[in-house]
XYZ file of N, CA and C in Angstrom:
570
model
N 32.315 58.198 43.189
C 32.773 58.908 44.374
C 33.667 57.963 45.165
N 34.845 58.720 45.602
C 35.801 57.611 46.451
C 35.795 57.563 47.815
N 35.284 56.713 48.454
C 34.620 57.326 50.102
C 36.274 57.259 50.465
N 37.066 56.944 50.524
C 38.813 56.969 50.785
C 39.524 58.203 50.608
N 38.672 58.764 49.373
C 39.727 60.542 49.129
C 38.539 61.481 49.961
N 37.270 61.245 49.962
C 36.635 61.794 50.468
C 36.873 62.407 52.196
N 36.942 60.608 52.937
C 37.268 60.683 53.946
C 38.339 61.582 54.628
N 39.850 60.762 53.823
C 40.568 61.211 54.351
C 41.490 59.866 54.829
N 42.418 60.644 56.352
C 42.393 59.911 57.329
C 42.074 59.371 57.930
N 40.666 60.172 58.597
C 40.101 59.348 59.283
C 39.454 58.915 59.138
N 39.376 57.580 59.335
C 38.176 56.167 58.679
C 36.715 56.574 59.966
N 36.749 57.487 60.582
C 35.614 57.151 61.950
C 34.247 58.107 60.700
N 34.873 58.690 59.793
C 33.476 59.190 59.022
C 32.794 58.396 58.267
N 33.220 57.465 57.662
C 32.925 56.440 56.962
C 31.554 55.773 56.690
N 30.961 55.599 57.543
C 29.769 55.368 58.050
C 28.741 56.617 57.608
N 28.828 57.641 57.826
C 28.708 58.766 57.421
C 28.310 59.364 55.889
N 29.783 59.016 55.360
C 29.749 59.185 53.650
C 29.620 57.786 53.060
N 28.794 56.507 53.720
C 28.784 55.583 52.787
C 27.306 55.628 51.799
N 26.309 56.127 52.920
C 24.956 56.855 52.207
C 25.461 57.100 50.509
N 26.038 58.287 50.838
C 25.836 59.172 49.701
C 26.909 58.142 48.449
N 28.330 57.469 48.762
C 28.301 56.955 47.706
C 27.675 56.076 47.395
N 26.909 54.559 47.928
C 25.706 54.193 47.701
C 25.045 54.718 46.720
N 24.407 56.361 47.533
C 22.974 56.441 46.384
C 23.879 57.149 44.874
N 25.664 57.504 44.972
C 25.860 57.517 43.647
C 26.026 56.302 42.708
N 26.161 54.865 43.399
C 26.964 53.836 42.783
C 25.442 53.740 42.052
N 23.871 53.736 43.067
C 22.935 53.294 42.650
C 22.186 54.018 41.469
N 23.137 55.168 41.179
C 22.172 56.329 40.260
C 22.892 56.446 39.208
N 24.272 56.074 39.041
C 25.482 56.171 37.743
C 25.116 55.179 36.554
N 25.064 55.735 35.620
C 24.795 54.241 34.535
C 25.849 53.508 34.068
N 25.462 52.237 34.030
C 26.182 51.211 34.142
C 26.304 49.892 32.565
N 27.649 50.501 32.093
C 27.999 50.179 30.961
C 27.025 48.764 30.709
N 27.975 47.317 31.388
C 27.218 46.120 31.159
C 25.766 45.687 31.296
N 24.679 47.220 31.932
C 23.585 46.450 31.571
C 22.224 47.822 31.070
N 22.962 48.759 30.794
C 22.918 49.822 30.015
C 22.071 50.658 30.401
N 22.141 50.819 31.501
C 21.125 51.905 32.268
C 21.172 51.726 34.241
N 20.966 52.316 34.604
C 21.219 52.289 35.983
C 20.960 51.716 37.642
N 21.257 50.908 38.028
C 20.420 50.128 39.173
C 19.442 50.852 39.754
N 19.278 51.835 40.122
C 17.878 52.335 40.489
C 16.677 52.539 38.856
N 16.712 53.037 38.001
C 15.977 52.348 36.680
C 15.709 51.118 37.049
N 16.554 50.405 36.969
C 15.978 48.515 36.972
C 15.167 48.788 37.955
N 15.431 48.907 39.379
C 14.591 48.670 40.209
C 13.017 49.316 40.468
N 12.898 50.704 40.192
C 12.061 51.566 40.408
C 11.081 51.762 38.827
N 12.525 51.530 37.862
C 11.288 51.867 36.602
C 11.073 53.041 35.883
N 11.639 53.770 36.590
C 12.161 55.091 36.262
C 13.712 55.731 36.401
N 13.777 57.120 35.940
C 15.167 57.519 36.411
C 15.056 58.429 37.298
N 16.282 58.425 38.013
C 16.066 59.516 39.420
C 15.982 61.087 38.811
N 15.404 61.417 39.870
C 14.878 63.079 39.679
C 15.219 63.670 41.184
N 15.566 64.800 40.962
C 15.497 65.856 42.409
C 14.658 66.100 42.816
N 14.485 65.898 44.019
C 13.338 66.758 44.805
C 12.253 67.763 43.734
N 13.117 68.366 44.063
C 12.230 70.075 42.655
C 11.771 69.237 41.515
N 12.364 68.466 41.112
C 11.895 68.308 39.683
C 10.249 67.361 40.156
N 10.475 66.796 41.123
C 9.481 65.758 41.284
C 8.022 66.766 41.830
N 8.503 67.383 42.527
C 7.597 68.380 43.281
C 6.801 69.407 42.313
N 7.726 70.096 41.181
C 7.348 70.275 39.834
C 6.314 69.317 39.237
N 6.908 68.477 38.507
C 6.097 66.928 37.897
C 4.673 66.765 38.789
N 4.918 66.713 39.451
C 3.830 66.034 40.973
C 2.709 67.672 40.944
N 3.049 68.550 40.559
C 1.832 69.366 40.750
C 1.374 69.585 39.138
N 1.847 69.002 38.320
C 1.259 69.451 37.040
C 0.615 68.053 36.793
N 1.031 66.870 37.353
C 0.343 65.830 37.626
C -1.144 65.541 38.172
N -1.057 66.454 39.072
C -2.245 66.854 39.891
C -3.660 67.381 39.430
N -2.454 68.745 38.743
C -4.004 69.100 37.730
C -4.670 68.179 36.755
N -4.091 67.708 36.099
C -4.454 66.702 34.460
C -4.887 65.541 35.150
N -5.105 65.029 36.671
C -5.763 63.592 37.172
C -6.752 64.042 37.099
N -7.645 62.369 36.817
C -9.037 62.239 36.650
C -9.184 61.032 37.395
N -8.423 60.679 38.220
C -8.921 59.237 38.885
C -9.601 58.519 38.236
N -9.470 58.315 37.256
C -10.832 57.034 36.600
C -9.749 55.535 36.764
N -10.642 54.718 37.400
C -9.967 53.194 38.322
C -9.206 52.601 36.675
N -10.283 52.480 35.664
C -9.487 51.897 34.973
C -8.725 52.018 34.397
N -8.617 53.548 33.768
C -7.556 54.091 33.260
C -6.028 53.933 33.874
N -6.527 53.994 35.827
C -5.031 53.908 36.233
C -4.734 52.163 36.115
N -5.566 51.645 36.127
C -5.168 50.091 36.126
C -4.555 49.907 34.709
N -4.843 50.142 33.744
C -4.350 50.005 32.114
C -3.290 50.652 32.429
N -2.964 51.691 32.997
C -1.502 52.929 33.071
C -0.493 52.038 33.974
N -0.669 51.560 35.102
C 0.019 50.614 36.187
C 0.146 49.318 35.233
N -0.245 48.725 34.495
C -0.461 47.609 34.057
C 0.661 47.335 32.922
N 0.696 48.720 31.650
C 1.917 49.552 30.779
C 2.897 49.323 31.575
N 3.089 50.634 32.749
C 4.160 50.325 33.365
C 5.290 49.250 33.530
N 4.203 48.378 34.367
C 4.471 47.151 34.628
C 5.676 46.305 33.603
N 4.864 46.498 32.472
C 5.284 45.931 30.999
C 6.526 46.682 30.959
N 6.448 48.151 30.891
C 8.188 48.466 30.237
C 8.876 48.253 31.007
N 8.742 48.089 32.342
C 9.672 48.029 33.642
C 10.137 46.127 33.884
N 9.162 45.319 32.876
C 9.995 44.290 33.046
C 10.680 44.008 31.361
N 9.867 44.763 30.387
C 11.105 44.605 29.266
C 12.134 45.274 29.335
N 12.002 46.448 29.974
C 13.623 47.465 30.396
C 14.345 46.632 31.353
N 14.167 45.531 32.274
C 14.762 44.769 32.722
C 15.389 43.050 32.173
N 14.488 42.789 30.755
C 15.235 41.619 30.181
C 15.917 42.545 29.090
N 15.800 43.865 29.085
C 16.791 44.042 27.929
C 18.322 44.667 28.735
N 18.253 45.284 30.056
C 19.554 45.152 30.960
C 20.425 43.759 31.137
N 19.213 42.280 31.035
C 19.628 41.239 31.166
C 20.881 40.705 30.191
N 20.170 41.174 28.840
C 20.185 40.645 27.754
C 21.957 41.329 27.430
N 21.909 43.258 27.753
C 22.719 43.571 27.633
C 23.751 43.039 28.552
N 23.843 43.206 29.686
C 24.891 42.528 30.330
C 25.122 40.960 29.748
N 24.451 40.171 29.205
C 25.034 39.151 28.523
C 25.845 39.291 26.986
N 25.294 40.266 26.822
C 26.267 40.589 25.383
C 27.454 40.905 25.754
N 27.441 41.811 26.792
C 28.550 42.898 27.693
C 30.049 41.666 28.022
N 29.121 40.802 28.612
C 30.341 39.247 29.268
C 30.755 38.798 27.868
N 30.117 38.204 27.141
C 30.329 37.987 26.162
C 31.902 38.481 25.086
N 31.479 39.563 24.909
C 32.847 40.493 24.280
C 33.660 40.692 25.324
N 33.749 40.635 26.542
C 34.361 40.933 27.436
C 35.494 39.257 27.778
N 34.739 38.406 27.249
C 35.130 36.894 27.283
C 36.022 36.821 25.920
N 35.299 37.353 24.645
C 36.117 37.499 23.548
C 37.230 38.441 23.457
N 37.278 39.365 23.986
C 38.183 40.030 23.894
C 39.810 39.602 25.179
N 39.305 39.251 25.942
C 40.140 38.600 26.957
C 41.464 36.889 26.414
N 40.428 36.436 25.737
C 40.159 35.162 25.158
C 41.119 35.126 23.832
N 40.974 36.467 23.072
C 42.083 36.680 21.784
C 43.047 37.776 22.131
N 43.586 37.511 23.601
C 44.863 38.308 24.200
C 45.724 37.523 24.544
N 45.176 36.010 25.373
C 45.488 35.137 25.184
C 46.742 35.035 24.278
N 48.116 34.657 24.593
C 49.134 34.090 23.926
C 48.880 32.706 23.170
N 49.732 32.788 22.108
C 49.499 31.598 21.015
C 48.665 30.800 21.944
N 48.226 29.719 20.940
C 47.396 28.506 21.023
C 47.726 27.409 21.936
N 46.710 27.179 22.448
C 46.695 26.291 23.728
C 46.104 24.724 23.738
N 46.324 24.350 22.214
C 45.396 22.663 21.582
C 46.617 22.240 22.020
N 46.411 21.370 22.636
C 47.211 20.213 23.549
C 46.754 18.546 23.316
N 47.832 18.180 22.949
C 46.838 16.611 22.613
C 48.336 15.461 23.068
N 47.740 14.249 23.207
C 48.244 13.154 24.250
C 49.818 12.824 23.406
N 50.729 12.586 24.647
C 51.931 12.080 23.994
C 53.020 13.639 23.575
N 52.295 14.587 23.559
C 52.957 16.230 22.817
C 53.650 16.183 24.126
N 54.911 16.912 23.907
C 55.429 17.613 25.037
C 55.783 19.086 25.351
N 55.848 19.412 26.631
C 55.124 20.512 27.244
C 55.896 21.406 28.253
N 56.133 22.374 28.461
C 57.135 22.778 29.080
C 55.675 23.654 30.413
N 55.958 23.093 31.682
C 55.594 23.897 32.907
C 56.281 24.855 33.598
N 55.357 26.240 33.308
C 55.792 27.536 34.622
C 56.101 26.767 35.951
N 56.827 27.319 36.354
C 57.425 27.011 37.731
C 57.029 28.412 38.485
N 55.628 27.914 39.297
C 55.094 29.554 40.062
C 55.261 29.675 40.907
N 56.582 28.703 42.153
C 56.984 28.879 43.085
C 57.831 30.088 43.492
N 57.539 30.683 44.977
C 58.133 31.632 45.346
C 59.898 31.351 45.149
N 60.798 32.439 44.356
C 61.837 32.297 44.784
C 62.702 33.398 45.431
N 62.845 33.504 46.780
C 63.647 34.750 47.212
C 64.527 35.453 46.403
N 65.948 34.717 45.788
C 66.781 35.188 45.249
C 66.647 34.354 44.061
N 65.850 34.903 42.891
C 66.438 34.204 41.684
C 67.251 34.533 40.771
N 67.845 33.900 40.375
C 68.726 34.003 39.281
C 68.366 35.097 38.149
N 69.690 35.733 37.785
C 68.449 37.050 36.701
C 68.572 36.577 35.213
N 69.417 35.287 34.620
C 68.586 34.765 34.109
C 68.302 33.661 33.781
N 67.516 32.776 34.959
C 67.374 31.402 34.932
C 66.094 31.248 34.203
N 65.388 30.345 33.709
C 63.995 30.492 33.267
C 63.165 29.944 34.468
N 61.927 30.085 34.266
C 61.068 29.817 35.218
C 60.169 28.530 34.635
N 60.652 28.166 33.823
C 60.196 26.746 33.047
C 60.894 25.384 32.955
N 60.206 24.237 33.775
C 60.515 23.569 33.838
C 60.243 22.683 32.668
N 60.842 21.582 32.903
C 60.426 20.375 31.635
C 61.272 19.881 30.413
N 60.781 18.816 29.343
C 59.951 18.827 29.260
C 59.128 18.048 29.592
N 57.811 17.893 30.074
C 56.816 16.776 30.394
C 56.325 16.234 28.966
N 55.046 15.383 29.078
C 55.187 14.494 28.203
C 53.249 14.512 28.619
N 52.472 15.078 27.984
C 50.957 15.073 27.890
C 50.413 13.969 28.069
N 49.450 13.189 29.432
C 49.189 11.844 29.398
C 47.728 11.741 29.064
N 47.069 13.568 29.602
C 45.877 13.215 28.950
C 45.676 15.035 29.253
N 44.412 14.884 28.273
C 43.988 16.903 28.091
C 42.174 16.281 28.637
N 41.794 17.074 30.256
C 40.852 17.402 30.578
C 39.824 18.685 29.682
N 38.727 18.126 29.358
C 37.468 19.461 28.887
C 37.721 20.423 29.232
N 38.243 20.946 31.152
C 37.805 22.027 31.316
C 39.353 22.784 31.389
N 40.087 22.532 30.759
C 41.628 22.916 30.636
C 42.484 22.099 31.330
N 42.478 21.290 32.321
C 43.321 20.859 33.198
C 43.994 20.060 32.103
N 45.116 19.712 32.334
C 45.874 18.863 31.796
C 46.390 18.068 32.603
N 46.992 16.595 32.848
C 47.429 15.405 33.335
C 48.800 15.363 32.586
N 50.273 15.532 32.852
C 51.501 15.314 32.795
C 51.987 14.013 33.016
N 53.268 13.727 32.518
C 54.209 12.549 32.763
C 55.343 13.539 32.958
N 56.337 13.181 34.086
C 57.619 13.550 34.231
C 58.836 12.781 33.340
N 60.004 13.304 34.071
C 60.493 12.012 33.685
C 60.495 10.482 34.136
N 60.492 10.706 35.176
C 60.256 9.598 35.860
C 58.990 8.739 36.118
N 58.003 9.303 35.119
C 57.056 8.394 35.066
C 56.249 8.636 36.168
N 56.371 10.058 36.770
C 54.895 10.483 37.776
C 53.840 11.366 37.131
N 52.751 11.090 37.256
C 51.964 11.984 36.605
C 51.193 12.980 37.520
N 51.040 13.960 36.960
C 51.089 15.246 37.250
C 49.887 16.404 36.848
N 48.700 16.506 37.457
C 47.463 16.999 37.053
C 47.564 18.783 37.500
N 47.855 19.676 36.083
C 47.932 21.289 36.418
C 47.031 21.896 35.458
N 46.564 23.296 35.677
C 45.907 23.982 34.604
C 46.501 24.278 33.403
N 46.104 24.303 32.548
C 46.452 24.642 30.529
C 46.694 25.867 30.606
N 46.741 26.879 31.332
C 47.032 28.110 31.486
C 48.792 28.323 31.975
N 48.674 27.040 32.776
C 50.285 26.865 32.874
C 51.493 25.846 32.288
N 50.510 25.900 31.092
C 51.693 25.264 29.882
C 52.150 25.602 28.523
N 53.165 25.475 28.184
C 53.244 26.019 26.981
C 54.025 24.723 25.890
N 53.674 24.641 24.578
C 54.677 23.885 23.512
C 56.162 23.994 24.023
N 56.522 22.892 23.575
C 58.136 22.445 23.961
C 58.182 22.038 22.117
N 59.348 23.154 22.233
C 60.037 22.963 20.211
C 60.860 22.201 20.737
N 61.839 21.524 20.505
C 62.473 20.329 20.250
C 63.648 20.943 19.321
N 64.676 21.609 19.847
C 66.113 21.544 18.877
C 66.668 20.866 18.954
N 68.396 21.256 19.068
C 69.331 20.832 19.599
C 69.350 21.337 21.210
N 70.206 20.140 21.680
C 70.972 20.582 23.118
C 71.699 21.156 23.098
N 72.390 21.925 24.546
C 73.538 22.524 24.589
C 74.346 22.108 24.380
N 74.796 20.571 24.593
C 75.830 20.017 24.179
C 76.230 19.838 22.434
N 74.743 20.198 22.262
C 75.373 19.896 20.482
C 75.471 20.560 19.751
N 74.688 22.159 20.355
C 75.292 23.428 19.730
C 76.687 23.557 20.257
N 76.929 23.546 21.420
C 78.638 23.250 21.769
C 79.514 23.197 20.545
N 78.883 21.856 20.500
C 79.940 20.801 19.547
C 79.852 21.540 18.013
N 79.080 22.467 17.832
C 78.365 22.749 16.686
C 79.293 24.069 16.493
N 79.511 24.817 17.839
C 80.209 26.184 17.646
C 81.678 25.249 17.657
N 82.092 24.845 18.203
C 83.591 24.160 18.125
C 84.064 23.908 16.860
N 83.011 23.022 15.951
C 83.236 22.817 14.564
C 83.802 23.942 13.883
N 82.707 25.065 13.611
C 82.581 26.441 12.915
C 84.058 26.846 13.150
N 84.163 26.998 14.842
C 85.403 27.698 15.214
C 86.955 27.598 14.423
N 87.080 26.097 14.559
C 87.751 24.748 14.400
C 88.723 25.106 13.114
């Protein structure tokens, strides 16, 4: 439910219709942990009024109050309501999981970076008017060291080093220059 299309304009209802999407966010089932935040919490699934009021008088007849029976019955409970909760656990960890793999092999080519390689850096600075077609890659730098958790450590040219994320680098191929394809079309021409 979208309390925004619901509303409207005016935001002063808001308060109003946040109840009801609440008790839908809390009653919808929920892909990553495969059943619904009120389940986890309560142990059951929600029911209407009627249905409960139904349930609750056919309940009524078939009780026998015997203490231990309800203690063994509360006790069951107990049990599926915390394995229905390590298996929501379990699912939402599978859920991240493929959700990590699948993210992870979208990822553009390969990102093994090792010392001395050189490296061409995004340039993620704002530019008002850029050029339509300048590249946005600077470099090339020169790898001084590859951090565990992606970071990478740069050399410029000038021998400053330079600590950015592995997310913002890519392989530097190594051709010719412009000057020597130049010289290269001049030949052909020639």
């Amino acid at each position: 439910m979208n309390i925004q299309r619901s509303v409207g304009g005016n935001k002063n209802e808001w308060s109003e219709k946040l109840d009801d999407a609440l008790w839908a966010f809390r009653t919808t089932f929920k892909t990553p942990i495969g059943t619904t935040p009120y389940r986890l919490l309560y142990g059951k699934n929600f029911h209407l009024s009627v249905e409960i009021e139904h349930k609750a008088f056919w309940a009524l007849k078939i009780c026998n109050f015997q203490l231990a029976e309800l203690r063994t019955n509360q006790l069951m409970q107990l049990n599926a309501l915390e394995e229905l909760r390590n298996k929501a656990c379990t699912s939402s960890l599978i859920y991240k999981y493929k959700t990590k793999k699948w993210h992870d092999m979208r990822l553009k080519g390969h990102k093994d970076f090792h010392k001395g390689q050189k490296v061409l850096l995004f340039n993620s600075r704002l530019k008002l008017f850029p050029g339509k077609l300048q590249t946005r890659w600077d470099g090339p730098f020169v790898v001084k060291q590859v951090f565990p958790r992606g970071a990478i450590e740069l050399l410029s040219r000038d021998d400053t080093p330079l600590r950015v994320n592995g997310h913002r680098v890519k392989h530097y191929e190594e051709g010719m220059s412009i000057e020597e394809k130049e010289g290269e079309i001049v030949k052909y021409t020639s």
